Amino acid sequence: MLRSAGKNVAVNRSKFIPPKVPLQVIHGRHGNALLLARHRLANQATCFRLVSTATTSATPKQTDSKIPPPNVPTRNTKKIELKPGPVKPTALTLHSIPPQLPSRNATKKPHYHPPCHKHPPKPVETSLSAVALAKQDIASASEHGVLEPPPKDATSFKRFTHQAFQLLKFYFRGLKAINMHRKQVSAIRSRAKSGGTLPSRAELRFINTYTQDVLKLLPFLVIVIIAEELIPFVALYAPRMLPSTCVLPGQRERIASKARNSQLTALFNHRGVFEAICRAGKQSGFVSLNNLGNPGAVCSLLGLASWGPSQLHAWRIRRHLNNISADDAMLRKEGHGRHLTITELKETLLERGMIPVPDRSLAEDLRAQLNWWLDTAEVLPEGSDPVSRRLLMVGLIGSQK
């Protein structure tokens, strides 16, 4: 019993050792060294215990294999499943970013200003008489397949009667087209009233064209019944009297060319009127319709009729600019004219007094001019309305600044 007690040193009772006690090493039996650690506390005695160490056994125990050695990381025995996972993003460096080529739109400056015309329009001169122009329009319509050409071996009388009959058929088909348009317009309006999709910009313009054709229908019928041969002369001297469905291709081109020439003439002949409009709205950002000195010049630039008193001119300008304001809202809603063709873009610009120039007739240039109008008209200063704001923009276009 004493031998077993000699193997292990019993734990002594707690002894109080005064401070500054040197480190002592006590040797026990079987050569086991016990190190007495000294813990020093300020102004207090240090309490320590003698801890006995047991002799290691030669045969390892079953639990020793489960205890990992110190400072050795434990091995994860969990089975790892190899599955494809998301690629972790790597840090981008300056050399890892591929160089980007400058886009075409970034290098090219946008043309956000109205077109500028440096030369006055050339007067429309033709050596052909009215009868020769009428014959030329009929021949052009026959080439385009609008009218059936006369037989090659027909006499002059048969040729004249054949052309008169073909013109009568053409005008009759035009009147039938107006009736078909009436049904289409009725269907569009019924769809909108029943809670369906609202009319698009193209449908609204179609309704507007149909309304104008209905107003021209009665005087046109009178001319057809009384003297059908006078219709080509009406197309020359009074093209606004013809419905859109009763105009030959040659007549349509000549009417558009004459209208564009009239707008250019007003642009150069009434430059002082448009400069006065710019000066009047320089501070406020808009111009009242009642302050116009020459409303007839504004009508000519916008492609409106310029006959009649100034009160009638003001009424035409107000109605036209209100329609343009509604059309601007539809253009913004449908992507700022992104899907319009070149012909539609030119027509849209001409309605706003902007006559395209030859060196800026590409689709992107025309859309840039339209964007200038839409962006400028969208800003309404205090005290202005859509008509007064757009009237100042017409002055900017006419002043060519």
Short mmCIF file of C-alpha atoms in Angstrom, two decimals:
data_model
loop_
_atom_site.label_atom_id
_atom_site.label_comp_id
_atom_site.label_asym_id
_atom_site.label_seq_id
_atom_site.Cartn_x
_atom_site.Cartn_y
_atom_site.Cartn_z
CA MET A 1 0.00 0.00 0.00
CA LEU A 2 2.92 2.31 0.74
CA ARG A 3 4.45 1.36 -2.62
CA SER A 4 1.35 2.34 -4.49
CA ALA A 5 1.25 5.53 -2.55
CA GLY A 6 4.84 6.17 -3.49
CA LYS A 7 4.10 5.93 -7.19
CA ASN A 8 1.71 8.80 -7.12
CA VAL A 9 2.32 11.84 -5.11
CA ALA A 10 -0.71 12.87 -3.18
CA VAL A 11 -2.08 16.28 -3.55
CA ASN A 12 -0.93 18.36 -0.64
CA ARG A 13 -3.02 20.80 1.06
CA SER A 14 -2.94 24.32 -0.13
CA LYS A 15 0.08 26.20 1.12
CA PHE A 16 0.51 29.86 1.14
CA ILE A 17 3.79 30.97 -0.30
CA PRO A 18 4.83 34.53 0.11
CA PRO A 19 5.51 36.59 -2.98
CA LYS A 20 8.85 36.44 -4.84
CA VAL A 21 9.21 32.64 -4.16
CA PRO A 22 11.69 31.14 -6.62
CA LEU A 23 10.72 28.38 -9.01
CA GLN A 24 11.24 24.96 -7.39
CA VAL A 25 11.50 21.55 -8.96
CA ILE A 26 10.65 18.55 -6.80
CA HIS A 27 11.84 15.09 -7.83
CA GLY A 28 9.68 12.23 -6.88
CA ARG A 29 10.16 8.51 -7.03
CA HIS A 30 10.73 6.80 -10.45
CA GLY A 31 12.29 9.99 -11.82
CA ASN A 32 9.10 11.88 -12.48
CA ALA A 33 9.59 15.66 -12.31
CA LEU A 34 6.92 17.89 -11.05
CA LEU A 35 6.99 21.52 -12.04
CA LEU A 36 5.42 23.90 -9.63
CA ALA A 37 4.10 26.91 -11.54
CA ARG A 38 4.11 30.11 -9.76
CA HIS A 39 1.20 32.46 -10.13
CA ARG A 40 1.86 35.85 -8.76
CA LEU A 41 -0.87 38.22 -7.74
CA ALA A 42 -0.33 41.74 -6.53
CA ASN A 43 -0.19 41.96 -2.72
CA GLN A 44 -1.65 38.42 -2.37
CA ALA A 45 -0.28 35.01 -1.70
CA THR A 46 -0.15 32.50 -4.50
CA CYS A 47 -1.95 29.21 -4.03
CA PHE A 48 -0.69 26.21 -5.88
CA ARG A 49 -1.21 22.48 -5.83
CA LEU A 50 1.01 19.58 -6.53
CA VAL A 51 -0.35 17.54 -9.36
CA SER A 52 0.78 13.98 -9.65
CA THR A 53 1.67 12.39 -12.94
CA ALA A 54 0.91 8.84 -13.65
CA THR A 55 3.30 6.54 -15.40
CA THR A 56 2.50 5.85 -19.01
CA SER A 57 1.48 2.35 -19.86
CA ALA A 58 3.35 0.42 -22.47
CA THR A 59 0.22 -0.93 -24.12
CA PRO A 60 -1.96 1.69 -25.77
CA LYS A 61 -5.51 1.85 -24.70
CA GLN A 62 -8.49 1.58 -27.05
CA THR A 63 -9.46 5.20 -26.47
CA ASP A 64 -5.98 6.52 -27.28
CA SER A 65 -6.42 5.86 -30.99
CA LYS A 66 -9.49 8.06 -31.05
CA ILE A 67 -7.73 11.07 -29.53
CA PRO A 68 -5.96 13.06 -32.25
CA PRO A 69 -2.45 14.29 -31.59
CA PRO A 70 -2.06 17.95 -30.69
CA ASN A 71 -1.66 20.56 -33.43
CA VAL A 72 -2.78 18.06 -36.06
CA PRO A 73 -5.94 18.94 -38.03
CA THR A 74 -8.68 16.38 -37.91
CA ARG A 75 -9.41 14.49 -41.10
CA ASN A 76 -12.86 14.96 -42.51
CA THR A 77 -14.20 11.53 -43.23
CA LYS A 78 -17.39 12.84 -44.85
CA LYS A 79 -17.85 11.68 -48.43
CA ILE A 80 -17.50 14.46 -50.96
CA GLU A 81 -19.85 14.40 -53.91
CA LEU A 82 -18.38 15.87 -57.07
CA LYS A 83 -21.09 17.85 -58.84
CA PRO A 84 -20.76 20.74 -61.28
CA GLY A 85 -21.25 24.02 -59.46
CA PRO A 86 -21.26 27.67 -60.36
CA VAL A 87 -17.95 29.18 -61.32
CA LYS A 88 -16.73 31.61 -58.72
CA PRO A 89 -16.09 35.09 -60.08
CA THR A 90 -12.47 36.02 -60.25
CA ALA A 91 -11.08 39.42 -59.54
CA LEU A 92 -10.93 41.52 -62.72
CA THR A 93 -7.72 43.31 -63.46
CA LEU A 94 -6.94 46.00 -65.97
CA HIS A 95 -5.26 43.50 -68.30
CA SER A 96 -8.08 40.98 -68.08
CA ILE A 97 -10.74 43.40 -69.44
CA PRO A 98 -10.94 43.17 -73.24
CA PRO A 99 -10.68 46.47 -75.06
CA GLN A 100 -14.03 47.83 -76.28
CA LEU A 101 -14.35 49.44 -79.65
CA PRO A 102 -16.16 52.79 -79.71
CA SER A 103 -19.68 52.47 -81.01
CA ARG A 104 -20.92 54.29 -84.04
CA ASN A 105 -23.37 56.36 -82.06
CA ALA A 106 -20.68 57.43 -79.58
CA THR A 107 -18.37 58.83 -82.25
CA LYS A 108 -21.08 60.56 -84.26
CA LYS A 109 -22.59 63.70 -82.83
CA PRO A 110 -26.39 63.87 -82.92
CA HIS A 111 -28.06 66.57 -84.98
CA TYR A 112 -30.38 67.96 -82.32
CA HIS A 113 -31.27 71.14 -84.12
CA PRO A 114 -33.69 72.04 -86.92
CA PRO A 115 -32.47 71.85 -90.53
CA CYS A 116 -30.84 74.95 -91.99
CA HIS A 117 -31.42 75.95 -95.62
CA LYS A 118 -28.78 78.18 -97.20
CA HIS A 119 -30.26 78.63 -100.66
CA PRO A 120 -33.78 79.75 -101.58
CA PRO A 121 -36.00 77.31 -103.47
CA LYS A 122 -35.95 77.23 -107.22
CA PRO A 123 -39.24 78.21 -108.83
CA VAL A 124 -41.20 75.32 -110.26
CA GLU A 125 -41.20 75.88 -113.98
CA THR A 126 -42.57 73.59 -116.63
CA SER A 127 -42.92 74.03 -120.34
CA LEU A 128 -45.93 71.73 -120.47
CA SER A 129 -49.45 73.03 -120.58
CA ALA A 130 -52.23 71.87 -118.29
CA VAL A 131 -53.53 69.48 -120.95
CA ALA A 132 -50.06 68.03 -121.48
CA LEU A 133 -49.61 67.57 -117.72
CA ALA A 134 -52.97 65.79 -117.50
CA LYS A 135 -51.94 63.45 -120.32
CA GLN A 136 -48.61 62.85 -118.59
CA ASP A 137 -50.37 61.91 -115.34
CA ILE A 138 -52.63 59.46 -117.17
CA ALA A 139 -49.68 57.89 -118.98
CA SER A 140 -47.75 57.56 -115.68
CA ALA A 141 -50.77 55.93 -114.02
CA SER A 142 -50.98 53.46 -116.92
CA GLU A 143 -47.29 52.58 -116.47
CA HIS A 144 -47.80 51.96 -112.73
CA GLY A 145 -50.82 49.73 -113.39
CA VAL A 146 -53.32 52.11 -111.83
CA LEU A 147 -55.14 52.62 -115.14
CA GLU A 148 -55.52 50.13 -117.93
CA PRO A 149 -53.61 51.34 -121.01
CA PRO A 150 -55.54 51.77 -124.28
CA PRO A 151 -55.01 49.34 -127.16
CA LYS A 152 -52.02 50.07 -129.34
CA ASP A 153 -54.07 50.20 -132.56
CA ALA A 154 -56.79 52.45 -131.07
CA THR A 155 -57.71 55.65 -132.85
CA SER A 156 -57.61 59.05 -131.19
CA PHE A 157 -61.33 58.97 -130.43
CA LYS A 158 -61.18 55.43 -128.99
CA ARG A 159 -58.10 56.37 -126.96
CA PHE A 160 -59.89 59.40 -125.52
CA THR A 161 -63.03 57.44 -124.63
CA HIS A 162 -60.93 54.61 -123.16
CA GLN A 163 -58.97 56.98 -120.93
CA ALA A 164 -62.15 58.77 -119.83
CA PHE A 165 -63.76 55.45 -118.93
CA GLN A 166 -60.63 54.34 -117.02
CA LEU A 167 -60.61 57.60 -115.07
CA LEU A 168 -64.28 57.13 -114.22
CA LYS A 169 -63.53 53.62 -112.93
CA PHE A 170 -60.59 54.94 -110.90
CA TYR A 171 -62.69 57.63 -109.22
CA PHE A 172 -65.48 55.14 -108.57
CA ARG A 173 -62.99 52.80 -106.85
CA GLY A 174 -61.78 55.79 -104.83
CA LEU A 175 -65.32 56.47 -103.63
CA LYS A 176 -65.73 52.81 -102.71
CA ALA A 177 -62.46 52.99 -100.77
CA ILE A 178 -63.85 55.89 -98.74
CA ASN A 179 -66.85 53.72 -97.85
CA MET A 180 -64.54 50.88 -96.82
CA HIS A 181 -62.54 53.31 -94.69
CA ARG A 182 -65.78 54.33 -93.00
CA LYS A 183 -66.34 50.74 -91.87
CA GLN A 184 -62.75 50.43 -90.64
CA VAL A 185 -62.98 53.67 -88.69
CA SER A 186 -66.25 52.52 -87.14
CA ALA A 187 -64.60 49.25 -86.07
CA ILE A 188 -61.68 51.10 -84.45
CA ARG A 189 -63.98 53.40 -82.53
CA SER A 190 -66.22 50.51 -81.42
CA ARG A 191 -63.19 48.60 -80.16
CA ALA A 192 -62.04 51.59 -78.11
CA LYS A 193 -65.51 52.19 -76.65
CA SER A 194 -65.93 48.54 -75.65
CA GLY A 195 -62.79 48.62 -73.51
CA GLY A 196 -60.37 47.18 -76.07
CA THR A 197 -56.97 48.47 -77.07
CA LEU A 198 -56.71 52.17 -77.73
CA PRO A 199 -56.02 53.35 -81.29
CA SER A 200 -52.39 53.55 -82.27
CA ARG A 201 -50.79 56.54 -83.96
CA ALA A 202 -51.24 55.00 -87.40
CA GLU A 203 -54.91 54.37 -86.69
CA LEU A 204 -55.43 57.92 -85.44
CA ARG A 205 -53.84 59.33 -88.59
CA PHE A 206 -56.02 57.01 -90.65
CA ILE A 207 -59.12 58.38 -88.90
CA ASN A 208 -57.93 61.95 -89.52
CA THR A 209 -57.39 61.26 -93.23
CA TYR A 210 -60.82 59.68 -93.51
CA THR A 211 -62.42 62.73 -91.85
CA GLN A 212 -60.76 65.06 -94.35
CA ASP A 213 -61.83 62.85 -97.27
CA VAL A 214 -65.45 62.97 -96.13
CA LEU A 215 -65.36 66.78 -96.11
CA LYS A 216 -64.00 66.80 -99.68
CA LEU A 217 -66.45 64.20 -100.92
CA LEU A 218 -69.41 66.43 -101.75
CA PRO A 219 -67.60 69.01 -103.95
CA PHE A 220 -65.68 66.21 -105.64
CA LEU A 221 -68.91 64.39 -106.54
CA VAL A 222 -70.28 67.59 -108.05
CA ILE A 223 -67.19 67.92 -110.27
CA VAL A 224 -67.37 64.27 -111.34
CA ILE A 225 -71.05 64.51 -112.27
CA ILE A 226 -70.82 67.85 -114.09
CA ALA A 227 -67.42 67.68 -115.83
CA GLU A 228 -65.19 64.70 -115.20
CA GLU A 229 -62.52 66.04 -117.56
CA LEU A 230 -61.86 68.97 -115.21
CA ILE A 231 -60.47 66.78 -112.42
CA PRO A 232 -56.86 66.79 -113.77
CA PHE A 233 -57.00 70.59 -113.84
CA VAL A 234 -58.36 70.62 -110.28
CA ALA A 235 -55.33 68.55 -109.28
CA LEU A 236 -53.09 71.23 -110.80
CA TYR A 237 -54.69 74.37 -109.42
CA ALA A 238 -56.69 73.19 -106.36
CA PRO A 239 -55.14 69.93 -105.10
CA ARG A 240 -56.72 70.28 -101.64
CA MET A 241 -60.15 69.60 -103.11
CA LEU A 242 -59.32 65.99 -104.06
CA PRO A 243 -59.82 63.10 -101.61
CA SER A 244 -56.72 61.06 -100.87
CA THR A 245 -58.20 57.98 -102.59
CA CYS A 246 -58.81 59.82 -105.88
CA VAL A 247 -55.31 61.14 -106.61
CA LEU A 248 -53.12 59.65 -109.34
CA PRO A 249 -49.45 58.84 -108.52
CA GLY A 250 -48.10 61.65 -110.71
CA GLN A 251 -50.52 64.11 -109.18
CA ARG A 252 -49.51 63.05 -105.67
CA GLU A 253 -45.82 63.67 -106.36
CA ARG A 254 -46.50 67.06 -107.92
CA ILE A 255 -48.76 68.11 -105.03
CA ALA A 256 -46.09 67.14 -102.46
CA SER A 257 -43.35 68.95 -104.40
CA LYS A 258 -45.45 72.09 -104.73
CA ALA A 259 -46.30 72.10 -101.02
CA ARG A 260 -42.64 71.70 -100.03
CA ASN A 261 -41.67 74.54 -102.39
CA SER A 262 -44.31 76.79 -100.83
CA GLN A 263 -42.94 76.08 -97.35
CA LEU A 264 -39.40 76.93 -98.44
CA THR A 265 -40.63 80.15 -100.04
CA ALA A 266 -42.28 81.20 -96.78
CA LEU A 267 -39.08 80.32 -94.93
CA PHE A 268 -37.00 82.80 -96.96
CA ASN A 269 -39.60 85.48 -97.68
CA HIS A 270 -40.76 85.91 -94.07
CA ARG A 271 -37.47 85.55 -92.18
CA GLY A 272 -38.13 88.76 -90.25
CA VAL A 273 -41.48 87.46 -88.97
CA PHE A 274 -39.87 84.36 -87.48
CA GLU A 275 -36.98 86.34 -85.98
CA ALA A 276 -39.53 88.58 -84.26
CA ILE A 277 -41.20 85.47 -82.82
CA CYS A 278 -37.84 84.35 -81.40
CA ARG A 279 -37.21 87.73 -79.80
CA ALA A 280 -40.69 87.78 -78.27
CA GLY A 281 -40.25 84.39 -76.61
CA LYS A 282 -36.58 84.63 -75.68
CA GLN A 283 -37.23 85.40 -72.00
CA SER A 284 -40.50 83.56 -71.35
CA GLY A 285 -39.93 80.48 -73.51
CA PHE A 286 -43.25 80.75 -75.36
CA VAL A 287 -45.19 83.11 -77.64
CA SER A 288 -48.89 83.84 -77.43
CA LEU A 289 -50.91 83.37 -80.59
CA ASN A 290 -52.49 86.79 -80.15
CA ASN A 291 -49.10 88.50 -80.44
CA LEU A 292 -48.36 87.27 -83.97
CA GLY A 293 -47.79 90.06 -86.44
CA ASN A 294 -48.22 87.93 -89.58
CA PRO A 295 -50.04 84.63 -88.88
CA GLY A 296 -50.30 83.96 -92.61
CA ALA A 297 -46.52 83.40 -92.79
CA VAL A 298 -46.77 80.80 -90.02
CA CYS A 299 -49.59 79.07 -91.92
CA SER A 300 -47.43 78.90 -95.05
CA LEU A 301 -44.48 77.40 -93.15
CA LEU A 302 -46.72 74.77 -91.54
CA GLY A 303 -48.23 73.83 -94.90
CA LEU A 304 -51.65 75.31 -94.12
CA ALA A 305 -53.84 77.43 -96.37
CA SER A 306 -52.81 81.08 -96.18
CA TRP A 307 -55.89 82.72 -97.70
CA GLY A 308 -58.44 84.60 -95.61
CA PRO A 309 -58.26 87.10 -92.74
CA SER A 310 -55.85 86.90 -89.82
CA GLN A 311 -58.54 85.51 -87.49
CA LEU A 312 -58.94 82.53 -89.81
CA HIS A 313 -55.16 82.11 -89.89
CA ALA A 314 -55.01 82.05 -86.09
CA TRP A 315 -57.78 79.46 -85.95
CA ARG A 316 -55.92 77.20 -88.40
CA ILE A 317 -52.68 77.54 -86.47
CA ARG A 318 -54.33 76.72 -83.14
CA ARG A 319 -56.12 73.67 -84.50
CA HIS A 320 -53.00 72.41 -86.28
CA LEU A 321 -50.69 72.82 -83.27
CA ASN A 322 -53.21 71.13 -80.99
CA ASN A 323 -53.23 68.16 -83.36
CA ILE A 324 -49.43 68.22 -83.41
CA SER A 325 -49.37 68.18 -79.59
CA ALA A 326 -51.53 65.05 -79.52
CA ASP A 327 -49.34 63.48 -82.20
CA ASP A 328 -46.21 64.27 -80.16
CA ALA A 329 -47.65 62.38 -77.20
CA MET A 330 -48.26 59.33 -79.40
CA LEU A 331 -44.74 59.53 -80.84
CA ARG A 332 -43.19 59.56 -77.35
CA LYS A 333 -45.37 56.63 -76.37
CA GLU A 334 -44.31 54.60 -79.42
CA GLY A 335 -40.56 55.10 -79.17
CA HIS A 336 -39.95 58.58 -80.61
CA GLY A 337 -40.60 57.53 -84.21
CA ARG A 338 -38.31 54.51 -84.03
CA HIS A 339 -40.48 52.42 -86.35
CA LEU A 340 -41.33 55.14 -88.90
CA THR A 341 -40.10 54.85 -92.47
CA ILE A 342 -38.22 57.63 -94.26
CA THR A 343 -41.38 58.72 -96.08
CA GLU A 344 -43.32 58.86 -92.81
CA LEU A 345 -40.51 60.75 -91.08
CA LYS A 346 -40.40 63.37 -93.83
CA GLU A 347 -44.16 63.78 -93.68
CA THR A 348 -44.01 64.16 -89.90
CA LEU A 349 -41.30 66.82 -90.10
CA LEU A 350 -43.09 68.77 -92.83
CA GLU A 351 -46.18 68.99 -90.64
CA ARG A 352 -44.01 70.75 -88.04
CA GLY A 353 -42.45 73.19 -90.50
CA MET A 354 -39.11 71.37 -90.82
CA ILE A 355 -38.19 70.85 -94.47
CA PRO A 356 -35.49 68.15 -94.75
CA VAL A 357 -32.28 69.10 -96.54
CA PRO A 358 -30.60 66.72 -99.04
CA ASP A 359 -27.42 66.23 -96.96
CA ARG A 360 -29.46 65.18 -93.92
CA SER A 361 -32.03 62.87 -95.45
CA LEU A 362 -30.94 59.62 -93.79
CA ALA A 363 -33.29 57.91 -91.38
CA GLU A 364 -31.09 58.60 -88.32
CA ASP A 365 -30.79 62.29 -89.25
CA LEU A 366 -34.54 62.63 -89.67
CA ARG A 367 -35.15 60.90 -86.33
CA ALA A 368 -32.63 63.25 -84.67
CA GLN A 369 -34.56 66.26 -85.98
CA LEU A 370 -37.80 64.74 -84.74
CA ASN A 371 -36.21 64.10 -81.33
CA TRP A 372 -35.19 67.76 -81.13
CA TRP A 373 -38.81 68.75 -81.63
CA LEU A 374 -40.17 66.23 -79.12
CA ASP A 375 -37.61 67.05 -76.41
CA THR A 376 -38.02 70.82 -76.78
CA ALA A 377 -41.81 70.73 -76.91
CA GLU A 378 -42.00 68.55 -73.80
CA VAL A 379 -40.67 71.38 -71.59
CA LEU A 380 -43.52 73.76 -70.74
CA PRO A 381 -42.48 76.98 -68.97
CA GLU A 382 -44.76 78.55 -66.41
CA GLY A 383 -47.75 80.24 -68.04
CA SER A 384 -47.38 78.45 -71.38
CA ASP A 385 -49.54 75.89 -73.16
CA PRO A 386 -48.79 73.37 -75.93
CA VAL A 387 -49.75 75.87 -78.65
CA SER A 388 -47.67 78.81 -77.39
CA ARG A 389 -44.63 76.59 -76.76
CA ARG A 390 -44.73 75.08 -80.25
CA LEU A 391 -45.30 78.48 -81.79
CA LEU A 392 -41.92 79.58 -80.44
CA MET A 393 -40.35 76.44 -81.91
CA VAL A 394 -41.83 77.30 -85.31
CA GLY A 395 -40.17 80.70 -84.94
CA LEU A 396 -36.83 79.00 -84.22
CA ILE A 397 -37.21 76.87 -87.33
CA GLY A 398 -38.13 79.85 -89.48
CA SER A 399 -35.30 82.04 -88.18
CA GLN A 400 -32.73 79.37 -89.24
CA LYS A 401 -30.63 79.94 -86.11
#
